[in-house]
PDB file of C-alpha atoms in Angstrom:
ATOM      1  CA  LEU T 165     307.748 248.477 187.852  1.00 63.00           C
ATOM      2  CA  HIS T 166     309.521 248.803 184.496  1.00 68.00           C
ATOM      3  CA  SER T 167     312.250 246.352 185.547  1.00 76.00           C
ATOM      4  CA  ASP T 168     309.569 243.877 186.695  1.00 79.00           C
ATOM      5  CA  ILE T 169     307.798 244.156 183.351  1.00 81.00           C
ATOM      6  CA  GLU T 170     311.057 243.639 181.463  1.00 84.00           C
ATOM      7  CA  THR T 171     311.820 240.555 183.553  1.00 85.00           C
ATOM      8  CA  MET T 172     308.389 239.071 182.835  1.00 83.00           C
ATOM      9  CA  GLU T 173     308.727 239.776 179.121  1.00 85.00           C
ATOM     10  CA  ARG T 174     312.113 238.036 179.056  1.00 88.00           C
ATOM     11  CA  LEU T 175     310.406 235.010 180.578  1.00 88.00           C
ATOM     12  CA  GLY T 176     307.982 234.962 177.672  1.00 88.00           C
ATOM     13  CA  LEU T 177     304.996 236.500 179.449  1.00 87.00           C
ATOM     14  CA  ARG T 178     302.769 239.021 177.684  1.00 87.00           C
ATOM     15  CA  VAL T 179     302.257 242.051 179.885  1.00 85.00           C
ATOM     16  CA  LEU T 180     299.083 244.098 179.496  1.00 87.00           C
ATOM     17  CA  GLU T 181     298.781 247.760 180.329  1.00 86.00           C
ATOM     18  CA  PRO T 182     298.928 248.104 184.137  1.00 85.00           C
ATOM     19  CA  LEU T 183     295.836 249.045 186.109  1.00 89.00           C
ATOM     20  CA  TRP T 184     296.350 251.628 188.828  1.00 87.00           C
ATOM     21  CA  VAL T 185     294.541 251.855 192.143  1.00 83.00           C
ATOM     22  CA  GLN T 186     293.389 255.337 193.074  1.00 71.00           C
ATOM     23  CA  HIS T 187     295.515 257.106 195.648  1.00 60.00           C
ATOM     24  CA  TRP T 188     294.660 256.000 199.163  1.00 56.00           C
ATOM     25  CA  GLY T 189     296.291 257.151 202.357  1.00 49.00           C
ATOM     26  CA  GLY T 190     296.027 253.802 204.099  1.00 53.00           C
ATOM     27  CA  GLY T 191     292.830 254.355 206.047  1.00 60.00           C
ATOM     28  CA  ASP T 192     294.455 255.961 209.108  1.00 68.00           C
ATOM     29  CA  SER T 193     292.785 259.360 208.981  1.00 83.00           C
ATOM     30  CA  ARG T 194     289.942 260.095 211.374  1.00 88.00           C
ATOM     31  CA  ARG T 195     287.493 260.237 208.476  1.00 89.00           C
ATOM     32  CA  ASP T 196     288.636 256.843 207.174  1.00 90.00           C
ATOM     33  CA  VAL T 197     288.389 255.264 210.623  1.00 93.00           C
ATOM     34  CA  LEU T 198     284.880 256.628 211.170  1.00 93.00           C
ATOM     35  CA  GLU T 199     283.720 255.270 207.821  1.00 93.00           C
ATOM     36  CA  GLN T 200     285.323 251.869 208.372  1.00 94.00           C
ATOM     37  CA  ALA T 201     283.874 251.587 211.869  1.00 95.00           C
ATOM     38  CA  LEU T 202     280.387 253.062 211.421  1.00 94.00           C
ATOM     39  CA  ARG T 203     279.585 252.786 207.695  1.00 93.00           C
ATOM     40  CA  PRO T 204     281.838 249.996 206.448  1.00 93.00           C
ATOM     41  CA  ARG T 205     281.875 249.008 202.794  1.00 93.00           C
ATOM     42  CA  THR T 206     284.203 246.632 201.008  1.00 94.00           C
ATOM     43  CA  ALA T 207     285.720 249.602 199.186  1.00 93.00           C
ATOM     44  CA  SER T 208     286.483 251.226 202.559  1.00 92.00           C
ATOM     45  CA  PHE T 209     289.198 248.625 203.031  1.00 94.00           C
ATOM     46  CA  TYR T 210     289.917 247.704 199.404  1.00 94.00           C
ATOM     47  CA  PRO T 211     289.905 250.730 197.064  1.00 93.00           C
ATOM     48  CA  SER T 212     291.044 248.392 194.266  1.00 94.00           C
ATOM     49  CA  LEU T 213     287.476 247.071 194.178  1.00 95.00           C
ATOM     50  CA  ALA T 214     286.906 249.956 191.741  1.00 94.00           C
ATOM     51  CA  LEU T 215     289.019 248.007 189.224  1.00 96.00           C
ATOM     52  CA  ALA T 216     286.895 244.846 189.412  1.00 96.00           C
ATOM     53  CA  GLY T 217     284.974 245.677 186.242  1.00 96.00           C
ATOM     54  CA  ASP T 218     288.194 246.307 184.273  1.00 96.00           C
ATOM     55  CA  VAL T 219     289.747 243.059 185.488  1.00 96.00           C
ATOM     56  CA  ARG T 220     286.617 241.108 184.627  1.00 97.00           C
ATOM     57  CA  ARG T 221     286.526 242.566 181.097  1.00 96.00           C
ATOM     58  CA  ARG T 222     290.182 241.729 180.539  1.00 96.00           C
ATOM     59  CA  ALA T 223     289.719 238.185 181.787  1.00 96.00           C
ATOM     60  CA  ASP T 224     286.737 237.774 179.435  1.00 96.00           C
ATOM     61  CA  GLU T 225     288.625 239.250 176.473  1.00 95.00           C
ATOM     62  CA  GLU T 226     291.580 236.933 177.078  1.00 94.00           C
ATOM     63  CA  ARG T 227     289.243 233.960 177.633  1.00 95.00           C
ATOM     64  CA  ALA T 228     291.173 233.237 180.816  1.00 95.00           C
ATOM     65  CA  ASP T 229     291.078 229.676 182.112  1.00 96.00           C
ATOM     66  CA  LEU T 230     292.448 230.801 185.482  1.00 96.00           C
ATOM     67  CA  VAL T 231     293.101 234.053 187.314  1.00 97.00           C
ATOM     68  CA  PHE T 232     296.092 233.849 189.648  1.00 95.00           C
ATOM     69  CA  HIS T 233     297.277 236.469 192.134  1.00 95.00           C
ATOM     70  CA  VAL T 234     300.103 236.364 194.668  1.00 92.00           C
ATOM     71  CA  TRP T 235     300.350 238.222 197.995  1.00 89.00           C
ATOM     72  CA  SER T 236     298.145 241.064 196.807  1.00 91.00           C
ATOM     73  CA  PRO T 237     295.220 242.479 198.791  1.00 92.00           C
ATOM     74  CA  GLU T 238     294.636 244.803 195.835  1.00 92.00           C
ATOM     75  CA  ALA T 239     294.286 241.881 193.429  1.00 95.00           C
ATOM     76  CA  LEU T 240     292.058 240.007 195.886  1.00 96.00           C
ATOM     77  CA  ALA T 241     289.465 242.770 195.588  1.00 96.00           C
ATOM     78  CA  ALA T 242     290.067 243.569 191.910  1.00 96.00           C
ATOM     79  CA  CYS T 243     289.419 239.908 190.974  1.00 96.00           C
ATOM     80  CA  ALA T 244     286.217 239.685 193.003  1.00 95.00           C
ATOM     81  CA  THR T 245     283.830 239.555 190.034  1.00 95.00           C
ATOM     82  CA  VAL T 246     285.726 237.598 187.357  1.00 96.00           C
ATOM     83  CA  ASP T 247     283.971 234.552 185.936  1.00 95.00           C
ATOM     84  CA  ALA T 248     287.129 232.440 185.574  1.00 96.00           C
ATOM     85  CA  PRO T 249     288.234 230.428 188.625  1.00 97.00           C
ATOM     86  CA  VAL T 250     290.569 232.379 190.897  1.00 97.00           C
ATOM     87  CA  PHE T 251     293.668 231.012 192.629  1.00 97.00           C
ATOM     88  CA  GLY T 252     294.922 233.299 195.401  1.00 96.00           C
ATOM     89  CA  TYR T 253     298.228 232.829 197.218  1.00 95.00           C
ATOM     90  CA  GLN T 254     298.018 234.517 200.605  1.00 90.00           C
ATOM     91  CA  GLY T 255     300.373 235.776 203.236  1.00 85.00           C
ATOM     92  CA  ASN T 256     298.776 236.767 206.531  1.00 85.00           C
ATOM     93  CA  PRO T 257     295.097 237.701 206.341  1.00 90.00           C
ATOM     94  CA  ASP T 258     295.129 241.383 205.409  1.00 89.00           C
ATOM     95  CA  TYR T 259     293.561 242.696 208.603  1.00 92.00           C
ATOM     96  CA  LEU T 260     295.605 240.550 211.001  1.00 90.00           C
ATOM     97  CA  PRO T 261     298.697 242.780 211.521  1.00 90.00           C
ATOM     98  CA  THR T 262     296.472 245.791 212.189  1.00 92.00           C
ATOM     99  CA  ARG T 263     294.391 243.871 214.733  1.00 93.00           C
ATOM    100  CA  ALA T 264     297.547 242.658 216.463  1.00 92.00           C
ATOM    101  CA  ARG T 265     298.916 246.185 216.705  1.00 92.00           C
ATOM    102  CA  LEU T 266     295.657 247.527 218.114  1.00 95.00           C
ATOM    103  CA  ALA T 267     295.666 244.814 220.784  1.00 94.00           C
ATOM    104  CA  HIS T 268     299.071 246.096 222.011  1.00 93.00           C
ATOM    105  CA  PRO T 269     298.954 249.882 221.548  1.00 93.00           C
ATOM    106  CA  ALA T 270     301.914 250.665 223.821  1.00 91.00           C
ATOM    107  CA  LEU T 271     304.220 248.375 221.878  1.00 89.00           C
ATOM    108  CA  PHE T 272     303.360 250.121 218.609  1.00 90.00           C
ATOM    109  CA  ASP T 273     303.227 253.708 219.921  1.00 90.00           C
ATOM    110  CA  ILE T 274     299.469 254.013 219.401  1.00 92.00           C
ATOM    111  CA  PRO T 275     298.161 256.892 221.579  1.00 92.00           C
ATOM    112  CA  ASN T 276     295.969 255.574 224.384  1.00 93.00           C
ATOM    113  CA  ARG T 277     296.114 258.085 227.235  1.00 94.00           C
ATOM    114  CA  THR T 278     293.291 260.574 226.818  1.00 96.00           C
ATOM    115  CA  VAL T 279     289.567 259.853 226.553  1.00 96.00           C
ATOM    116  CA  ARG T 280     289.633 260.955 222.909  1.00 94.00           C
ATOM    117  CA  GLN T 281     292.588 258.698 222.111  1.00 95.00           C
ATOM    118  CA  ARG T 282     290.933 255.713 223.784  1.00 96.00           C
ATOM    119  CA  GLY T 283     287.749 256.433 221.854  1.00 96.00           C
ATOM    120  CA  MET T 284     289.660 256.469 218.574  1.00 95.00           C
ATOM    121  CA  LEU T 285     291.390 253.223 219.521  1.00 96.00           C
ATOM    122  CA  ALA T 286     287.989 251.621 220.192  1.00 97.00           C
ATOM    123  CA  LEU T 287     286.752 252.795 216.775  1.00 96.00           C
ATOM    124  CA  ARG T 288     289.855 251.407 215.078  1.00 96.00           C
ATOM    125  CA  LYS T 289     289.229 248.038 216.730  1.00 97.00           C
ATOM    126  CA  ILE T 290     285.654 248.059 215.415  1.00 97.00           C
ATOM    127  CA  ALA T 291     287.016 248.951 211.975  1.00 96.00           C
ATOM    128  CA  ALA T 292     289.469 246.042 212.142  1.00 95.00           C
ATOM    129  CA  ALA T 293     286.611 243.673 212.964  1.00 96.00           C
ATOM    130  CA  ASN T 294     284.701 245.001 209.951  1.00 97.00           C
ATOM    131  CA  TRP T 295     287.812 244.567 207.808  1.00 96.00           C
ATOM    132  CA  ARG T 296     287.982 240.934 208.916  1.00 96.00           C
ATOM    133  CA  ARG T 297     284.395 240.374 207.769  1.00 96.00           C
ATOM    134  CA  GLU T 298     285.014 241.993 204.366  1.00 96.00           C
ATOM    135  CA  HIS T 299     288.227 240.026 203.894  1.00 96.00           C
ATOM    136  CA  LEU T 300     286.513 236.710 204.543  1.00 96.00           C
ATOM    137  CA  ARG T 301     283.776 237.709 202.108  1.00 95.00           C
ATOM    138  CA  LEU T 302     286.337 238.410 199.369  1.00 96.00           C
ATOM    139  CA  ILE T 303     288.400 235.291 200.019  1.00 96.00           C
ATOM    140  CA  ARG T 304     285.359 233.144 199.332  1.00 94.00           C
ATOM    141  CA  HIS T 305     285.484 234.265 195.709  1.00 95.00           C
ATOM    142  CA  CYS T 306     288.825 232.456 195.355  1.00 96.00           C
ATOM    143  CA  ARG T 307     288.131 228.896 194.335  1.00 97.00           C
ATOM    144  CA  TRP T 308     291.481 227.965 195.857  1.00 97.00           C
ATOM    145  CA  THR T 309     293.486 229.818 198.471  1.00 96.00           C
ATOM    146  CA  ALA T 310     297.005 228.627 199.167  1.00 96.00           C
ATOM    147  CA  ASN T 311     298.668 230.070 202.259  1.00 94.00           C
ATOM    148  CA  ASN T 312     302.257 230.417 203.404  1.00 91.00           C
ATOM    149  CA  SER T 313     301.116 229.533 206.923  1.00 91.00           C
ATOM    150  CA  ALA T 314     299.404 226.302 207.916  1.00 94.00           C
ATOM    151  CA  LEU T 315     297.593 228.241 210.657  1.00 93.00           C
ATOM    152  CA  ASP T 316     296.088 230.631 208.111  1.00 94.00           C
ATOM    153  CA  ALA T 317     295.090 227.752 205.842  1.00 95.00           C
ATOM    154  CA  ALA T 318     293.266 226.134 208.761  1.00 96.00           C
ATOM    155  CA  TYR T 319     291.707 229.490 209.678  1.00 95.00           C
ATOM    156  CA  TYR T 320     290.098 229.884 206.248  1.00 96.00           C
ATOM    157  CA  SER T 321     288.911 226.273 206.339  1.00 96.00           C
ATOM    158  CA  GLU T 322     287.313 226.870 209.731  1.00 96.00           C
ATOM    159  CA  HIS T 323     285.470 229.849 208.249  1.00 95.00           C
ATOM    160  CA  GLY T 324     283.959 227.831 205.443  1.00 93.00           C
ATOM    161  CA  HIS T 325     286.467 227.936 202.597  1.00 95.00           C
ATOM    162  CA  ALA T 326     286.264 224.641 200.701  1.00 94.00           C
ATOM    163  CA  HIS T 327     289.787 224.645 199.208  1.00 97.00           C
ATOM    164  CA  SER T 328     292.235 226.288 201.582  1.00 97.00           C
ATOM    165  CA  TYR T 329     295.625 224.681 202.057  1.00 94.00           C
ATOM    166  CA  TYR T 330     299.228 225.306 203.071  1.00 96.00           C
ATOM    167  CA  LEU T 331     301.939 225.959 200.479  1.00 94.00           C
ATOM    168  CA  GLN T 332     305.337 227.040 201.740  1.00 88.00           C
ATOM    169  CA  ASN T 333     307.166 230.032 200.304  1.00 81.00           C
ATOM    170  CA  MET T 334     309.511 229.296 197.430  1.00 71.00           C
ATOM    171  CA  TRP T 335     312.521 231.575 197.022  1.00 67.00           C
ATOM    172  CA  PRO T 336     314.377 230.918 193.742  1.00 63.00           C
ATOM    173  CA  ASP T 337     318.133 231.408 193.844  1.00 63.00           C
ATOM    174  CA  LEU T 338     318.293 233.977 191.049  1.00 60.00           C
ATOM    175  CA  TYR T 339     321.932 234.818 191.650  1.00 58.00           C
ATOM    176  CA  PRO T 340     323.671 231.575 192.661  1.00 58.00           C
ATOM    177  CA  ASP T 341     327.198 232.821 191.865  1.00 61.00           C
ATOM    178  CA  THR T 342     326.757 235.906 194.026  1.00 61.00           C
ATOM    179  CA  TRP T 343     325.442 233.915 196.983  1.00 56.00           C
ATOM    180  CA  GLN T 344     328.220 231.356 196.648  1.00 61.00           C
ATOM    181  CA  GLU T 345     330.795 234.157 196.673  1.00 64.00           C
ATOM    182  CA  ARG T 346     329.223 235.638 199.791  1.00 62.00           C
ATOM    183  CA  ARG T 347     329.302 232.277 201.546  1.00 59.00           C
ATOM    184  CA  GLU T 348     332.963 231.794 200.732  1.00 63.00           C
ATOM    185  CA  THR T 349     334.054 235.280 201.856  1.00 65.00           C
ATOM    186  CA  ALA T 350     331.833 235.582 204.942  1.00 62.00           C
ATOM    187  CA  ARG T 351     333.643 235.724 208.247  1.00 63.00           C
ATOM    188  CA  PRO T 352     332.931 232.775 210.527  1.00 61.00           C
ATOM    189  CA  ALA T 353     330.568 233.531 213.359  1.00 60.00           C
ATOM    190  CA  ALA T 354     331.952 233.854 216.852  1.00 61.00           C
ATOM    191  CA  PRO T 355     331.423 230.895 219.187  1.00 69.00           C
ATOM    192  CA  ASN T 356     327.946 230.734 220.714  1.00 76.00           C
ATOM    193  CA  THR T 357     326.438 233.262 218.301  1.00 77.00           C
ATOM    194  CA  VAL T 358     322.655 233.281 218.033  1.00 77.00           C
ATOM    195  CA  ILE T 359     320.900 234.906 215.085  1.00 76.00           C
ATOM    196  CA  GLY T 360     318.134 236.619 216.982  1.00 75.00           C
ATOM    197  CA  SER T 361     315.897 238.182 214.372  1.00 71.00           C
ATOM    198  CA  ILE T 362     315.768 238.685 210.629  1.00 69.00           C
ATOM    199  CA  GLY T 363     313.352 241.082 208.987  1.00 72.00           C
ATOM    200  CA  ASN T 364     311.960 244.568 208.686  1.00 72.00           C
ATOM    201  CA  VAL T 365     311.805 246.176 212.119  1.00 67.00           C
ATOM    202  CA  GLY T 366     308.618 247.951 211.052  1.00 70.00           C
ATOM    203  CA  SER T 367     306.805 244.657 210.513  1.00 79.00           C
ATOM    204  CA  THR T 368     304.289 243.579 213.114  1.00 83.00           C
ATOM    205  CA  GLY T 369     305.732 240.097 213.589  1.00 84.00           C
ATOM    206  CA  ILE T 370     309.284 241.405 213.914  1.00 86.00           C
ATOM    207  CA  THR T 371     308.236 243.882 216.595  1.00 88.00           C
ATOM    208  CA  PHE T 372     306.637 241.081 218.607  1.00 88.00           C
ATOM    209  CA  GLY T 373     309.664 238.891 217.916  1.00 86.00           C
ATOM    210  CA  LEU T 374     312.172 241.463 219.155  1.00 87.00           C
ATOM    211  CA  ARG T 375     310.181 241.963 222.338  1.00 88.00           C
ATOM    212  CA  PHE T 376     310.023 238.204 222.914  1.00 89.00           C
ATOM    213  CA  LEU T 377     313.743 237.903 222.146  1.00 89.00           C
ATOM    214  CA  GLY T 378     314.712 240.545 224.698  1.00 90.00           C
ATOM    215  CA  ALA T 379     312.190 239.690 227.407  1.00 91.00           C
ATOM    216  CA  GLU T 380     312.153 235.878 227.198  1.00 92.00           C
ATOM    217  CA  ILE T 381     314.808 234.272 225.007  1.00 89.00           C
ATOM    218  CA  VAL T 382     317.933 236.153 226.127  1.00 90.00           C
ATOM    219  CA  PRO T 383     317.151 235.788 229.870  1.00 93.00           C
ATOM    220  CA  ALA T 384     316.480 232.073 229.334  1.00 92.00           C
ATOM    221  CA  LEU T 385     319.830 231.661 227.544  1.00 88.00           C
ATOM    222  CA  GLU T 386     321.588 233.529 230.375  1.00 90.00           C
ATOM    223  CA  ARG T 387     320.080 231.121 232.881  1.00 91.00           C
ATOM    224  CA  LEU T 388     321.145 228.110 230.805  1.00 87.00           C
ATOM    225  CA  VAL T 389     324.634 229.026 229.579  1.00 84.00           C
ATOM    226  CA  GLY T 390     325.599 232.190 231.424  1.00 87.00           C
ATOM    227  CA  PRO T 391     326.895 235.305 229.628  1.00 83.00           C
ATOM    228  CA  GLY T 392     329.087 233.453 227.117  1.00 83.00           C
ATOM    229  CA  PHE T 393     327.006 234.055 223.973  1.00 85.00           C
ATOM    230  CA  ARG T 394     326.171 236.821 221.538  1.00 85.00           C
ATOM    231  CA  VAL T 395     322.850 237.545 219.847  1.00 86.00           C
ATOM    232  CA  ASP T 396     323.042 239.153 216.396  1.00 84.00           C
ATOM    233  CA  VAL T 397     319.985 240.971 215.077  1.00 83.00           C
ATOM    234  CA  LEU T 398     319.896 241.167 211.287  1.00 77.00           C
ATOM    235  CA  GLY T 399     317.466 242.936 209.001  1.00 68.00           C
TER     236      GLY T 399
END
């Protein structure tokens, strides 16, 4: 955090005192699941909603013309009551990875054998549906929502958002000399090398991607070109 603040200050940005979200275990305990499934509140999924009053006061004090947040479910909720127009840049809808995992419990090691485990899985699915509803309610407070996926942009539009659109990720080359050096010293890839996956193996999309790579892509390549290729998995 301190290095991020120093970087922003070097760029000429004025950094206010950080606001901290109360400790939250992620909503995976039995008590959390029961509340989210049977007595859902916005704060059940977004504890940062408790900061909404503080964020609104700061925006008013600064006479903000625009409130802008990037890839932050916490900020989405914390900015839910500000008067200034809000611009939110979104990754995947917050609830979507959880819903995808619950739809494929075996792939993500979610217990599903006993009656009790299946009952808890059913409750977690209900909770995910409630999370979806609360997310869509919060996203409507953003006057504009830009999305790093055209599918997500269309999804919000289909659910009534008036200004939802696609904006691709932008990754600045902060260390051009270092990357150039790496390119020059990198060993050339072996013939017929396929980069199979790049990312965090704990991420939902990467888990699906690795399964698809092993079950579909590699067998298809074997049928097309035989065994003369190598698949590298990076991450």
